[in-house]
């Protein structure tokens, strides 16, 4: 018998303690099971992740976030309007975030809160919606899609995710609008605005909103609401995007820099 | 969170933004709660029995690693004749600083690897880069479990014809360089070593002298230092581990007056 | 287990308390620019923590395929781990796809998903991925938990806030009334990257020593190294 064979039967320090082993397998479990994330090596991530970052001398982990988004229903369908700024701390991480996620050709969603949180879970939702189509030979309804999303989000309640989403899309031959957030809220409604600049958007939106708006009036109301939010909220800005959702699908209506909008509205005031 | 003229609105949703203010991401709003143990569970605090600096120098044909022979217990000079520099096999030398118990644990496991490597008798022998990478993974995985091995290690050796010198710390942060030092040595020995190494490759004799000088400086200025040190020298001719002592000279002390 | 935490009255400044922190800021800056049919990505070569410089010749660039290079900096042990796992997956892809190389956009998404997998114990790294896909140059940047966005130019790492405005001005031509029309060639992009690093080395203690630049074109990846201030 070779020496090596004997050694195989000897107890090893490494066998007794598995601590040296890699955490890799669990870290990327989401690559095969997209709804499962690896658990942190400490309890209560909301508080302890915070402590972890607090104790650092000069480390500040800033995740991209900050937003104004809105959506409302009127006689012609749904209008979604969003800004495009992402801030990490006081630093503007990006002025070109696409905050409307195109889930499929009927469904749209907006993202507010943690950018990574929202984009990741929207991607999961997109795959769930496609799987539903393949299994059932029909498009998923908005009610069902939001329920799937809500169930996922609720399972991560109190773990520190930060998301506020408005979803719009065709649902049983009508268009509807839902609001979801990381607390596990899921509500259907007519007018929603989400994000740090939402109060400013609501001010404009509520004063101009009525069911009978024409398409053009509705686009302009959404655009103007976001513009005013970018003007008053430091965490919102960049490009104002407007989408129109109808029973048979959605359209991108406009993408305008808020500086251009500012100049246009200023010129209109002077007339 | 920003205040709005003294009026504090509630956030829209958990961790969400209050009207007109920023998202309350967990790490941006900290409630200090010192009664709770760090991260929710108790860990063995930190290093107890420790070794101080290790100095490593790469020269044109080999590597020298040196470290003094003291292992301290807090402020107590506890063990006076302990090797902290080791020959691992014909290709590898290793120096440790940090917690000596943690080192004994990892050394036991390294010895097992060397034993099974030897007994395989396949003429493939562990090289310094292999051990360096392995130690990096072990230390990183332990830090990722919040149960770190409190170690700062310097791996040296011959990677075939080429000398190799690498450093791994408690978090598994690793790098290779021509001169490496741990602990107080980063402040006291490194500037001295860099002054020479940055001019081009050293020869064995200068490397030897630099190590001697570094150990001298470390003995005089590091409170946890010690005059006796061991050094491992590796090159194509093999490994030699030898004991040395700093030639102390305190004559200077008599001439210092005034405080 | 008994520890100093059980004896609050002894928790005075004199009593040494060792607190383990899994994160360490190793600094470093990275910049990438995408052109019509090329991409340029650069990273400085300093590895440091606090006021210590560990090494002056430390590559933060990782060539993943013949048309994709990743730059990663921040907490070096996290960068090291993340990139080596990514490199393994890139290799696995070609091994299971008849030696076909994984495309740039697939790497971009894979990296995002991997980083989000550690949502509750993030890799503290700043990543920028640059390369070409179907003949066009692309740059992707990431936040620590995997939010991925496509850009034409991007700065990351310790002096990102210093470098990004230079690029906004020189390439993005942001908020200019009269925009100059200077074509973005490989040479100009390389010069810009070099210049931004020279500026960063002047003002950021975590950036310096040298820059490694990778130029990604249809012909593969060309590497250059330029020395910087060593103070």
XYZ file of C-alpha atoms in Angstrom:
761
model
C 0.000 0.000 0.000
C 1.359 3.375 -0.973
C 1.973 5.931 1.723
C -0.626 8.154 0.147
C -3.350 5.535 0.650
C -2.554 5.320 4.338
C -2.688 9.074 4.664
C -6.182 9.143 3.200
C -7.438 7.314 6.274
C -5.753 9.599 8.744
C -7.856 12.304 10.367
C -7.054 15.738 8.957
C -7.227 19.159 10.611
C -9.115 20.315 7.565
C -11.715 17.556 7.914
C -12.503 18.629 11.430
C -13.003 22.264 10.509
C -14.727 23.085 7.256
C -14.063 26.774 7.802
C -11.442 27.011 5.105
C -13.944 25.939 2.482
C -15.260 28.426 -0.019
C -18.584 30.185 0.329
C -18.752 30.428 -3.457
C -21.384 27.751 -3.958
C -23.880 29.593 -1.770
C -22.811 33.068 -2.914
C -23.967 32.499 -6.464
C -26.938 30.277 -5.800
C -28.996 32.936 -7.588
C -27.365 31.952 -10.885
C -29.319 28.687 -10.796
C -32.208 29.676 -8.510
C -32.880 33.295 -9.258
C -35.154 33.946 -6.285
C -32.623 32.789 -3.706
C -29.899 35.121 -2.468
C -27.018 34.055 -0.256
C -27.553 34.791 3.414
C -25.102 37.179 5.095
C -22.661 35.766 7.673
C -24.385 37.804 10.391
C -27.913 38.206 11.694
C -30.319 41.069 10.971
C -28.869 42.517 7.738
C -30.791 45.794 8.044
C -28.924 46.855 11.175
C -25.718 44.903 10.881
C -24.950 45.743 7.267
C -25.303 49.329 8.414
C -22.935 48.782 11.334
C -20.447 47.098 9.093
C -20.287 50.174 6.935
C -20.350 52.544 9.884
C -17.245 50.979 11.415
C -15.162 51.557 8.327
C -12.553 54.267 8.492
C -13.009 55.607 5.033
C -15.256 53.142 3.335
C -18.695 54.219 2.359
C -20.614 51.847 0.234
C -23.031 53.856 -1.796
C -25.641 52.114 -3.806
C -27.209 53.992 -6.686
C -30.661 55.353 -5.843
C -32.968 58.430 -5.809
C -35.875 59.108 -8.110
C -39.119 60.623 -9.211
C -41.506 58.331 -11.053
C -45.236 58.591 -11.717
C -48.071 56.836 -13.453
C -51.763 57.560 -13.916
C -54.773 56.141 -15.706
C -57.012 58.277 -17.917
C -59.516 57.552 -20.679
C -56.774 56.823 -23.233
C -54.745 54.358 -21.147
C -51.843 54.845 -18.750
C -49.051 57.396 -18.830
C -45.780 56.582 -17.069
C -43.191 59.320 -16.656
C -39.784 59.125 -14.983
C -36.536 61.038 -14.485
C -33.119 59.415 -15.064
C -30.839 60.392 -12.187
C -29.100 57.903 -9.886
C -27.288 59.190 -6.822
C -24.809 57.395 -4.568
C -24.549 59.557 -1.460
C -24.078 63.134 -2.655
C -22.495 61.997 -5.916
C -24.604 61.778 -9.057
C -23.707 58.287 -10.183
C -25.576 58.533 -13.450
C -27.822 60.908 -15.381
C -28.891 58.263 -17.861
C -30.657 55.502 -15.944
C -33.564 53.896 -17.757
C -36.122 53.870 -14.980
C -38.880 52.338 -17.047
C -38.331 48.617 -17.424
C -39.867 47.002 -20.496
C -41.021 43.665 -19.085
C -42.681 42.477 -22.303
C -44.655 44.133 -25.103
C -47.661 44.656 -22.821
C -46.144 45.367 -19.420
C -44.025 48.225 -18.140
C -42.620 48.906 -14.695
C -40.897 51.892 -13.120
C -38.054 51.704 -10.657
C -37.446 53.735 -7.521
C -35.270 52.978 -4.507
C -32.229 50.757 -4.903
C -31.367 50.537 -8.585
C -29.767 47.110 -8.272
C -32.690 45.799 -6.186
C -35.239 46.941 -8.752
C -33.400 45.845 -11.900
C -32.572 42.445 -10.476
C -36.110 41.642 -9.378
C -37.604 43.043 -12.584
C -35.376 40.648 -14.485
C -36.685 37.801 -12.359
C -40.241 38.993 -13.019
C -39.574 39.141 -16.762
C -38.474 35.536 -16.726
C -41.505 34.537 -14.623
C -43.829 36.272 -17.095
C -42.221 34.521 -20.040
C -42.444 31.164 -18.265
C -46.137 31.832 -17.622
C -46.648 32.425 -21.360
C -44.875 29.209 -22.260
C -46.827 27.185 -19.719
C -50.268 28.656 -20.362
C -50.159 29.726 -24.013
C -51.397 33.184 -23.124
C -50.020 36.493 -21.960
C -49.871 37.034 -18.204
C -52.280 39.593 -16.750
C -50.935 42.566 -14.856
C -52.763 41.396 -11.734
C -50.978 38.041 -11.888
C -47.587 39.584 -12.689
C -47.785 42.034 -9.795
C -48.887 39.230 -7.492
C -45.818 37.169 -8.431
C -43.588 40.157 -7.826
C -45.337 40.954 -4.546
C -44.884 37.398 -3.275
C -41.160 37.514 -4.011
C -40.690 40.921 -2.432
C -42.708 39.937 0.636
C -40.429 36.949 1.225
C -37.568 39.440 1.557
C -39.470 41.808 3.855
C -37.310 43.425 6.552
C -34.087 42.267 4.959
C -33.130 45.737 3.795
C -34.294 45.808 0.186
C -35.529 49.194 -0.982
C -37.948 49.308 -3.883
C -40.983 51.280 -4.965
C -42.482 50.235 -8.261
C -45.361 51.252 -10.465
C -46.455 48.634 -12.964
C -48.762 49.275 -15.880
C -50.126 47.083 -18.615
C -52.974 45.350 -20.380
C -55.156 43.330 -18.031
C -58.353 41.541 -19.204
C -58.933 43.940 -22.078
C -58.373 46.990 -19.984
C -55.378 48.898 -18.811
C -54.565 49.001 -15.127
C -52.007 50.381 -12.769
C -50.411 48.861 -9.656
C -48.079 50.115 -6.980
C -45.663 47.722 -5.236
C -43.000 48.349 -2.631
C -40.447 46.513 -0.531
C -42.740 46.569 2.525
C -44.938 44.131 0.643
C -47.623 46.648 -0.340
C -49.548 45.923 -3.530
C -52.345 48.307 -4.471
C -54.301 49.078 -7.610
C -55.093 52.726 -8.217
C -55.488 55.607 -10.622
C -52.658 57.973 -9.758
C -49.300 57.094 -8.223
C -46.035 58.896 -7.801
C -43.036 57.309 -6.133
C -39.642 58.524 -4.989
C -37.921 61.396 -3.231
C -39.387 63.924 -5.680
C -42.878 62.447 -5.655
C -44.483 65.138 -3.494
C -43.478 67.755 -6.044
C -44.795 65.617 -8.880
C -48.079 65.016 -7.024
C -48.585 68.766 -6.683
C -48.584 69.265 -10.419
C -50.205 65.953 -11.250
C -53.211 66.254 -8.919
C -53.962 69.804 -10.009
C -54.039 68.860 -13.698
C -55.425 65.324 -13.547
C -58.854 64.392 -14.855
C -60.194 61.259 -16.537
C -61.105 63.018 -19.774
C -57.568 64.154 -20.693
C -56.616 63.740 -24.331
C -53.458 61.738 -25.100
C -51.403 64.878 -25.739
C -52.648 66.534 -22.541
C -51.855 63.400 -20.570
C -48.294 63.164 -21.921
C -47.733 66.829 -21.131
C -49.129 66.424 -17.603
C -46.746 63.551 -16.884
C -43.802 65.366 -18.403
C -44.509 68.614 -16.570
C -44.946 66.809 -13.239
C -41.570 65.110 -13.538
C -39.971 68.321 -14.741
C -41.157 70.182 -11.625
C -39.853 67.359 -9.445
C -36.421 67.522 -11.100
C -36.468 71.253 -10.486
C -37.188 71.068 -6.749
C -35.726 67.685 -5.735
C -31.943 67.448 -5.729
C -32.056 63.690 -6.082
C -34.042 63.798 -9.330
C -32.886 65.049 -12.708
C -31.437 64.156 -16.074
C -33.776 63.117 -18.838
C -37.579 63.057 -18.581
C -39.039 59.985 -20.264
C -42.739 59.552 -21.016
C -44.387 56.250 -21.929
C -47.940 55.557 -23.032
C -49.507 52.190 -22.229
C -52.589 50.982 -24.091
C -54.510 47.695 -24.105
C -52.531 46.378 -27.044
C -49.080 47.544 -26.015
C -46.918 50.476 -25.010
C -45.065 53.314 -26.770
C -42.147 55.521 -25.816
C -43.518 59.024 -26.338
C -40.609 61.317 -25.529
C -37.154 61.586 -23.994
C -36.115 65.133 -23.152
C -33.309 66.672 -21.129
C -34.812 68.619 -18.239
C -32.636 71.619 -19.108
C -34.362 71.786 -22.526
C -37.738 71.441 -20.819
C -36.819 74.193 -18.395
C -36.022 76.561 -21.244
C -39.198 75.654 -23.095
C -41.454 76.165 -20.078
C -39.683 79.413 -19.300
C -40.296 80.670 -22.836
C -43.984 79.687 -22.560
C -44.313 81.686 -19.339
C -42.997 84.826 -21.002
C -45.520 84.696 -23.852
C -32.110 62.262 7.043
C -32.731 65.838 6.130
C -35.146 67.802 8.213
C -37.868 69.855 6.647
C -38.075 72.972 8.812
C -38.351 70.841 11.877
C -41.227 68.816 10.457
C -40.331 65.177 10.122
C -42.406 63.206 7.671
C -42.536 59.444 7.809
C -40.947 57.595 4.923
C -43.243 56.366 2.155
C -42.214 52.796 2.731
C -39.654 50.990 4.874
C -36.238 52.394 3.986
C -37.964 54.614 1.459
C -37.665 58.370 1.169
C -39.502 60.821 3.382
C -41.076 63.559 1.268
C -38.375 65.721 -0.238
C -35.565 63.730 1.256
C -33.202 60.931 0.501
C -33.770 57.209 0.519
C -33.061 55.752 3.883
C -30.807 52.918 2.806
C -29.803 50.861 5.836
C -26.187 52.005 5.805
C -27.130 55.664 5.677
C -29.009 55.741 8.947
C -27.347 54.046 11.832
C -28.850 53.453 15.212
C -25.935 52.627 17.453
C -26.881 49.786 19.710
C -23.749 48.900 21.619
C -25.521 46.427 23.923
C -25.844 43.968 21.070
C -22.731 42.076 20.178
C -21.102 43.092 16.988
C -23.048 41.688 14.018
C -25.397 39.800 16.292
C -23.039 37.124 17.547
C -19.935 36.719 19.609
C -16.539 35.974 18.115
C -13.155 35.295 19.579
C -12.045 38.909 19.803
C -8.618 39.285 18.362
C -5.006 38.264 18.470
C -3.762 37.140 21.913
C -0.305 35.607 21.575
C 1.305 37.508 18.768
C 4.405 37.760 16.672
C 5.495 41.120 15.320
C 6.992 42.184 11.972
C 8.255 39.935 9.219
C 10.592 41.284 6.574
C 10.997 39.731 3.142
C 13.371 40.679 0.338
C 13.656 39.281 -3.164
C 17.110 39.338 -4.753
C 18.213 38.388 -8.252
C 18.529 34.655 -7.546
C 16.434 34.058 -4.450
C 14.457 35.316 -1.480
C 15.217 36.043 2.170
C 12.533 36.218 4.848
C 13.368 37.192 8.419
C 11.485 37.613 11.674
C 12.483 37.904 15.318
C 12.050 35.026 17.739
C 9.687 36.650 20.203
C 6.047 35.770 20.709
C 4.272 38.307 22.933
C 1.206 38.005 25.141
C -0.137 41.529 25.059
C 2.633 43.630 26.611
C 4.328 40.583 28.069
C 7.339 39.173 26.209
C 6.036 35.640 26.668
C 8.064 33.213 24.518
C 11.645 34.145 23.706
C 12.828 31.448 21.383
C 10.100 30.720 18.884
C 10.648 30.373 15.177
C 8.360 32.515 13.069
C 10.121 31.799 9.793
C 9.843 28.312 8.349
C 11.036 26.093 5.619
C 7.884 24.535 4.146
C 9.558 22.384 1.520
C 12.540 22.662 -0.825
C 10.734 25.383 -2.795
C 8.930 27.394 -0.146
C 9.701 29.499 2.907
C 7.075 31.171 5.069
C 7.090 33.934 7.672
C 4.205 34.666 10.011
C 3.084 37.594 12.097
C -0.179 37.991 13.974
C -1.845 35.428 16.217
C 0.460 32.512 16.895
C -2.356 30.103 17.759
C -4.051 30.771 14.444
C -0.714 30.165 12.788
C -0.220 26.849 14.546
C -3.618 25.793 13.258
C -2.817 26.693 9.667
C 0.727 25.353 9.897
C -0.589 21.976 10.965
C -2.706 21.908 7.857
C 0.137 23.084 5.600
C 2.290 20.257 7.002
C -0.442 17.787 6.066
C -0.491 19.140 2.537
C 3.288 18.851 2.308
C 3.159 15.315 3.670
C 0.561 14.169 1.166
C 2.404 16.044 -1.582
C 5.578 14.172 -0.652
C 3.890 10.810 -0.355
C 2.227 11.161 -3.756
C 5.778 10.852 -5.097
C 4.724 12.213 -8.491
C 7.700 14.550 -8.879
C 5.310 17.473 -8.770
C 6.207 19.501 -5.715
C 4.206 22.349 -4.213
C 5.538 25.729 -5.359
C 5.339 29.044 -3.489
C 2.626 30.463 -5.747
C 0.436 27.426 -5.012
C 0.725 27.912 -1.267
C 0.272 31.676 -1.632
C -2.970 31.258 -3.603
C -4.232 28.584 -1.235
C -3.554 30.714 1.841
C -5.290 33.650 0.155
C -8.421 31.546 -0.347
C -8.370 30.164 3.210
C -7.948 33.583 4.798
C -10.557 35.166 2.528
C -13.108 32.466 3.252
C -12.518 32.758 6.978
C -12.963 36.543 6.843
C -16.131 36.049 4.798
C -17.497 33.972 7.678
C -16.555 36.718 10.149
C -14.216 34.277 11.826
C -10.838 35.429 10.599
C -7.450 33.866 11.105
C -5.597 36.799 12.629
C -2.523 36.430 10.462
C -0.212 38.435 8.261
C 1.924 36.043 6.278
C 4.809 36.334 3.866
C 5.371 33.503 1.411
C 8.655 33.240 -0.442
C 10.358 30.678 -2.580
C 11.515 29.574 -5.958
C 8.827 29.346 -8.626
C 10.974 27.238 -10.919
C 13.889 29.511 -11.746
C 12.170 32.691 -10.617
C 12.195 33.960 -7.042
C 8.720 34.611 -5.618
C 7.635 36.838 -2.734
C 4.022 37.413 -1.712
C 2.030 38.785 1.230
C -1.394 37.691 2.515
C -3.251 39.505 5.270
C -6.139 38.691 7.623
C -8.774 39.442 4.957
C -7.123 37.414 2.235
C -5.840 40.551 0.547
C -2.739 39.400 -1.277
C -0.061 40.851 -3.531
C 3.453 40.127 -4.699
C 6.319 42.573 -4.543
C 10.124 42.763 -4.450
C 10.166 43.850 -0.814
C 7.476 43.054 1.712
C 7.053 43.734 5.377
C 4.285 43.235 7.908
C 3.333 45.005 11.125
C 5.648 47.789 12.282
C 8.023 46.825 9.509
C 5.759 48.554 6.991
C 6.727 51.841 8.635
C 10.266 51.110 9.803
C 11.778 48.594 7.389
C 9.960 49.169 4.099
C 11.326 52.661 3.341
C 14.839 51.320 3.883
C 14.255 48.285 1.699
C 12.572 50.290 -1.064
C 15.423 52.759 -1.254
C 17.627 49.946 -2.518
C 15.187 47.653 -4.303
C 13.722 50.380 -6.515
C 17.142 50.988 -8.067
C 17.129 47.547 -9.636
C 17.574 43.924 -8.621
C 19.622 43.296 -5.481
C 22.293 40.657 -5.143
C 22.348 38.167 -2.294
C 24.914 40.057 -0.281
C 23.065 43.389 -0.319
C 19.808 41.590 0.431
C 21.484 39.964 3.422
C 22.790 43.307 4.633
C 19.400 44.958 4.157
C 17.690 42.272 6.211
C 20.285 42.677 8.950
C 19.821 46.431 8.970
C 16.027 46.114 8.996
C 16.051 43.707 11.922
C 18.333 46.097 13.782
C 16.032 49.068 13.211
C 13.023 46.974 14.191
C 14.698 45.813 17.379
C 15.569 49.352 18.432
C 12.196 50.922 17.654
C 9.503 48.228 17.857
C 8.361 47.698 21.465
C 7.478 44.087 20.612
C 10.838 43.544 18.915
C 13.607 41.220 20.020
C 17.339 40.988 19.270
C 17.281 37.307 18.334
C 15.874 36.618 14.896
C 15.762 33.782 12.428
C 16.044 34.090 8.708
C 15.309 31.762 5.828
C 17.209 32.120 2.604
C 16.073 30.293 -0.503
C 17.709 30.098 -3.900
C 18.629 27.487 -6.497
C 20.937 25.833 -3.946
C 18.085 25.149 -1.537
C 16.827 26.544 1.756
C 18.912 27.588 4.743
C 17.247 28.633 7.968
C 19.632 30.284 10.391
C 19.554 32.130 13.717
C 21.045 35.591 14.138
C 21.245 38.272 16.759
C 21.252 42.033 16.456
C 24.558 43.452 17.650
C 23.303 45.828 20.266
C 25.047 49.070 20.963
C 23.702 51.252 23.738
C 26.713 53.560 24.003
C 24.650 56.143 22.247
C 22.211 56.184 25.167
C 24.784 57.805 27.445
C 25.202 60.755 25.118
C 21.488 61.554 25.051
C 20.765 64.197 27.651
C 18.115 66.743 28.379
C 14.913 64.713 28.870
C -17.914 33.089 25.582
C -16.586 35.735 27.902
C -15.273 38.834 26.247
C -14.721 42.478 27.013
C -18.297 43.138 25.862
C -19.577 41.459 29.031
C -17.680 44.000 31.157
C -18.779 47.418 30.000
C -16.946 49.171 32.837
C -13.667 47.961 31.366
C -14.464 49.328 27.946
C -12.276 52.371 28.357
C -9.924 53.812 25.761
C -6.968 52.158 27.475
C -8.293 48.627 27.063
C -7.262 47.341 23.651
C -10.273 46.174 21.691
C -9.770 44.415 18.443
C -12.663 44.788 16.135
C -12.609 42.812 12.977
C -13.649 44.611 9.871
C -13.976 42.482 6.757
C -13.604 45.496 4.497
C -10.431 47.367 3.660
C -10.156 50.209 1.177
C -7.290 49.459 -1.163
C -7.975 52.463 -3.377
C -7.225 52.645 -7.064
C -8.967 54.312 -9.963
C -10.298 52.948 -13.225
C -11.452 54.651 -16.426
C -12.953 53.320 -19.641
C -13.960 54.903 -22.925
C -15.921 53.293 -25.756
C -15.422 54.395 -29.352
C -17.199 53.376 -32.551
C -15.158 50.244 -33.078
C -12.861 50.135 -30.087
C -12.774 50.451 -26.322
C -10.011 51.725 -24.077
C -9.789 50.849 -20.390
C -7.191 51.911 -17.860
C -6.367 51.344 -14.207
C -3.637 52.685 -11.978
C -1.139 50.231 -10.520
C -0.987 51.278 -6.874
C -2.206 48.982 -4.093
C -2.572 50.793 -0.806
C -4.529 50.968 2.444
C -4.656 53.998 4.685
C -1.268 55.690 4.392
C 0.595 52.540 3.384
C 1.506 51.685 -0.170
C 1.908 47.925 -0.505
C 3.038 47.752 -4.097
C 3.459 50.103 -7.026
C 3.012 47.523 -9.735
C -0.339 45.898 -9.279
C -2.625 45.229 -12.207
C -6.326 45.894 -11.744
C -7.162 44.879 -15.310
C -8.444 41.421 -16.122
C -8.646 40.259 -19.677
C -11.653 37.953 -19.833
C -11.862 37.256 -23.571
C -10.215 38.570 -26.735
C -12.795 41.373 -26.735
C -13.535 42.056 -23.058
C -11.447 43.532 -20.271
C -12.668 44.099 -16.718
C -11.202 46.669 -14.348
C -11.900 46.171 -10.662
C -10.818 48.115 -7.591
C -11.921 48.865 -4.036
C -11.504 46.105 -1.488
C -8.788 44.100 -3.180
C -9.587 40.718 -1.628
C -13.144 41.058 -2.944
C -11.902 42.114 -6.395
C -9.499 39.207 -6.414
C -12.218 36.714 -5.512
C -14.920 38.102 -7.766
C -12.695 38.348 -10.832
C -11.212 34.893 -10.441
C -14.673 33.365 -10.113
C -15.789 35.361 -13.145
C -12.751 34.207 -15.106
C -13.606 30.628 -14.188
C -17.166 31.070 -15.451
C -15.945 32.690 -18.670
C -13.697 29.702 -19.205
C -16.514 27.276 -18.351
C -18.688 28.940 -20.980
C -16.195 28.384 -23.782
C -15.503 24.847 -22.596
C -19.205 23.993 -22.829
C -19.871 25.924 -26.054
C -17.379 24.406 -28.510
C -14.708 26.966 -27.613
C -16.967 29.881 -28.523
C -16.072 32.939 -26.498
C -18.716 34.415 -24.237
C -19.998 37.726 -25.604
C -19.425 41.053 -23.869
C -23.083 41.666 -23.024
C -23.388 38.186 -21.554
C -20.412 38.860 -19.275
C -22.000 42.177 -18.320
C -25.195 40.470 -17.158
C -23.371 37.568 -15.512
C -21.279 39.954 -13.430
C -24.362 41.894 -12.369
C -26.159 38.736 -11.238
C -23.089 37.456 -9.403
C -22.683 40.726 -7.535
C -26.351 40.829 -6.581
C -26.013 37.299 -5.201
C -24.039 38.921 -2.404
C -26.682 41.599 -1.827
C -26.531 41.234 1.960
C -22.748 41.070 2.271
C -21.599 43.030 -0.762
C -18.352 42.816 -2.605
C -16.966 46.257 -1.896
C -15.679 46.848 -5.403
C -16.046 49.283 -8.240
C -16.161 47.488 -11.579
C -15.983 48.717 -15.140
C -16.225 46.324 -18.056
C -15.076 47.424 -21.504
C -14.908 45.662 -24.814
C -16.369 45.250 -28.239
C -19.517 43.390 -29.227
C -20.464 42.894 -32.871
C -17.808 45.399 -33.890
C -18.953 48.207 -31.578
C -17.265 49.523 -28.446
C -19.125 49.319 -25.107
C -18.489 50.247 -21.494
C -20.499 48.893 -18.553
C -20.208 50.145 -14.996
C -21.438 48.646 -11.739
C -22.350 49.700 -8.243
C -21.256 47.402 -5.357
C -24.457 45.325 -5.451
C -24.575 44.810 -9.185
C -26.542 47.647 -10.706
C -25.231 47.637 -14.262
C -25.462 50.447 -16.751
C -24.100 50.941 -20.239
C -22.106 54.093 -20.950
C -19.782 55.476 -23.593
C -17.295 56.549 -20.948
C -16.987 56.018 -17.229
C -14.635 56.562 -14.305
C -14.690 54.482 -11.134
C -12.759 53.888 -7.928
C -11.265 56.267 -5.403
C -11.057 59.279 -7.729
C -14.187 58.640 -9.780
C -15.625 61.986 -8.695
C -12.440 63.666 -9.930
C -12.225 61.923 -13.279
C -15.848 61.701 -14.401
C -16.234 65.495 -14.858
C -13.170 65.566 -17.144
C -14.724 62.892 -19.320
C -18.149 64.598 -19.210
C -16.475 67.683 -20.589
C -14.096 66.125 -23.097
C -16.201 63.296 -24.487
C -19.756 63.870 -23.255
C -19.554 67.575 -24.220
C -22.160 68.191 -21.529
C -24.182 71.414 -21.517
C -22.160 73.143 -24.215
C -23.869 75.739 -26.374
C -21.494 75.148 -29.259
C -20.258 71.611 -29.327
C -16.876 71.050 -30.948
C -16.732 68.151 -33.373
C -13.552 66.285 -32.547
C -13.704 62.660 -33.657
C -12.937 60.134 -30.924
C -10.039 58.080 -32.230
C -8.080 55.385 -30.416
C -5.161 57.776 -29.969
C -7.329 60.510 -28.505
C -9.035 58.065 -26.154
C -5.689 56.730 -24.924
C -4.415 60.267 -24.425
C -7.555 61.207 -22.501
C -7.281 58.176 -20.246
C -3.621 58.948 -19.588
C -4.387 62.595 -18.857
C -7.188 61.776 -16.442
C -4.840 59.518 -14.485
C -2.138 62.183 -14.417
C -4.745 64.538 -12.905
C -5.908 61.919 -10.415
C -2.354 61.138 -9.282
C -1.961 64.834 -8.572
C -4.918 65.006 -6.151
C -5.734 61.519 -4.874
C -3.427 59.689 -2.482
C -4.864 56.311 -3.484
C -4.019 56.750 -7.161
C -0.538 56.866 -8.683
C 2.634 54.961 -9.577
C 1.530 53.917 -13.069
C -1.364 53.255 -15.415
C -2.084 50.101 -17.313
C -4.160 50.687 -20.397
C -5.818 48.026 -22.497
C -6.926 48.919 -26.009
C -9.578 46.558 -27.302
C -10.109 46.444 -31.059
C -11.198 43.767 -33.505
C -7.581 42.650 -33.620
C -7.577 41.800 -29.913
C -6.217 43.513 -26.846
C -3.120 45.684 -26.780
C -1.596 46.615 -23.422
C 0.382 49.711 -22.576
C 1.930 50.920 -19.376
C 2.620 54.538 -18.526
C 4.448 55.701 -15.396
C 2.803 58.182 -13.008
C 3.920 60.165 -9.988
C 5.169 57.856 -7.243
C 4.439 60.131 -4.266
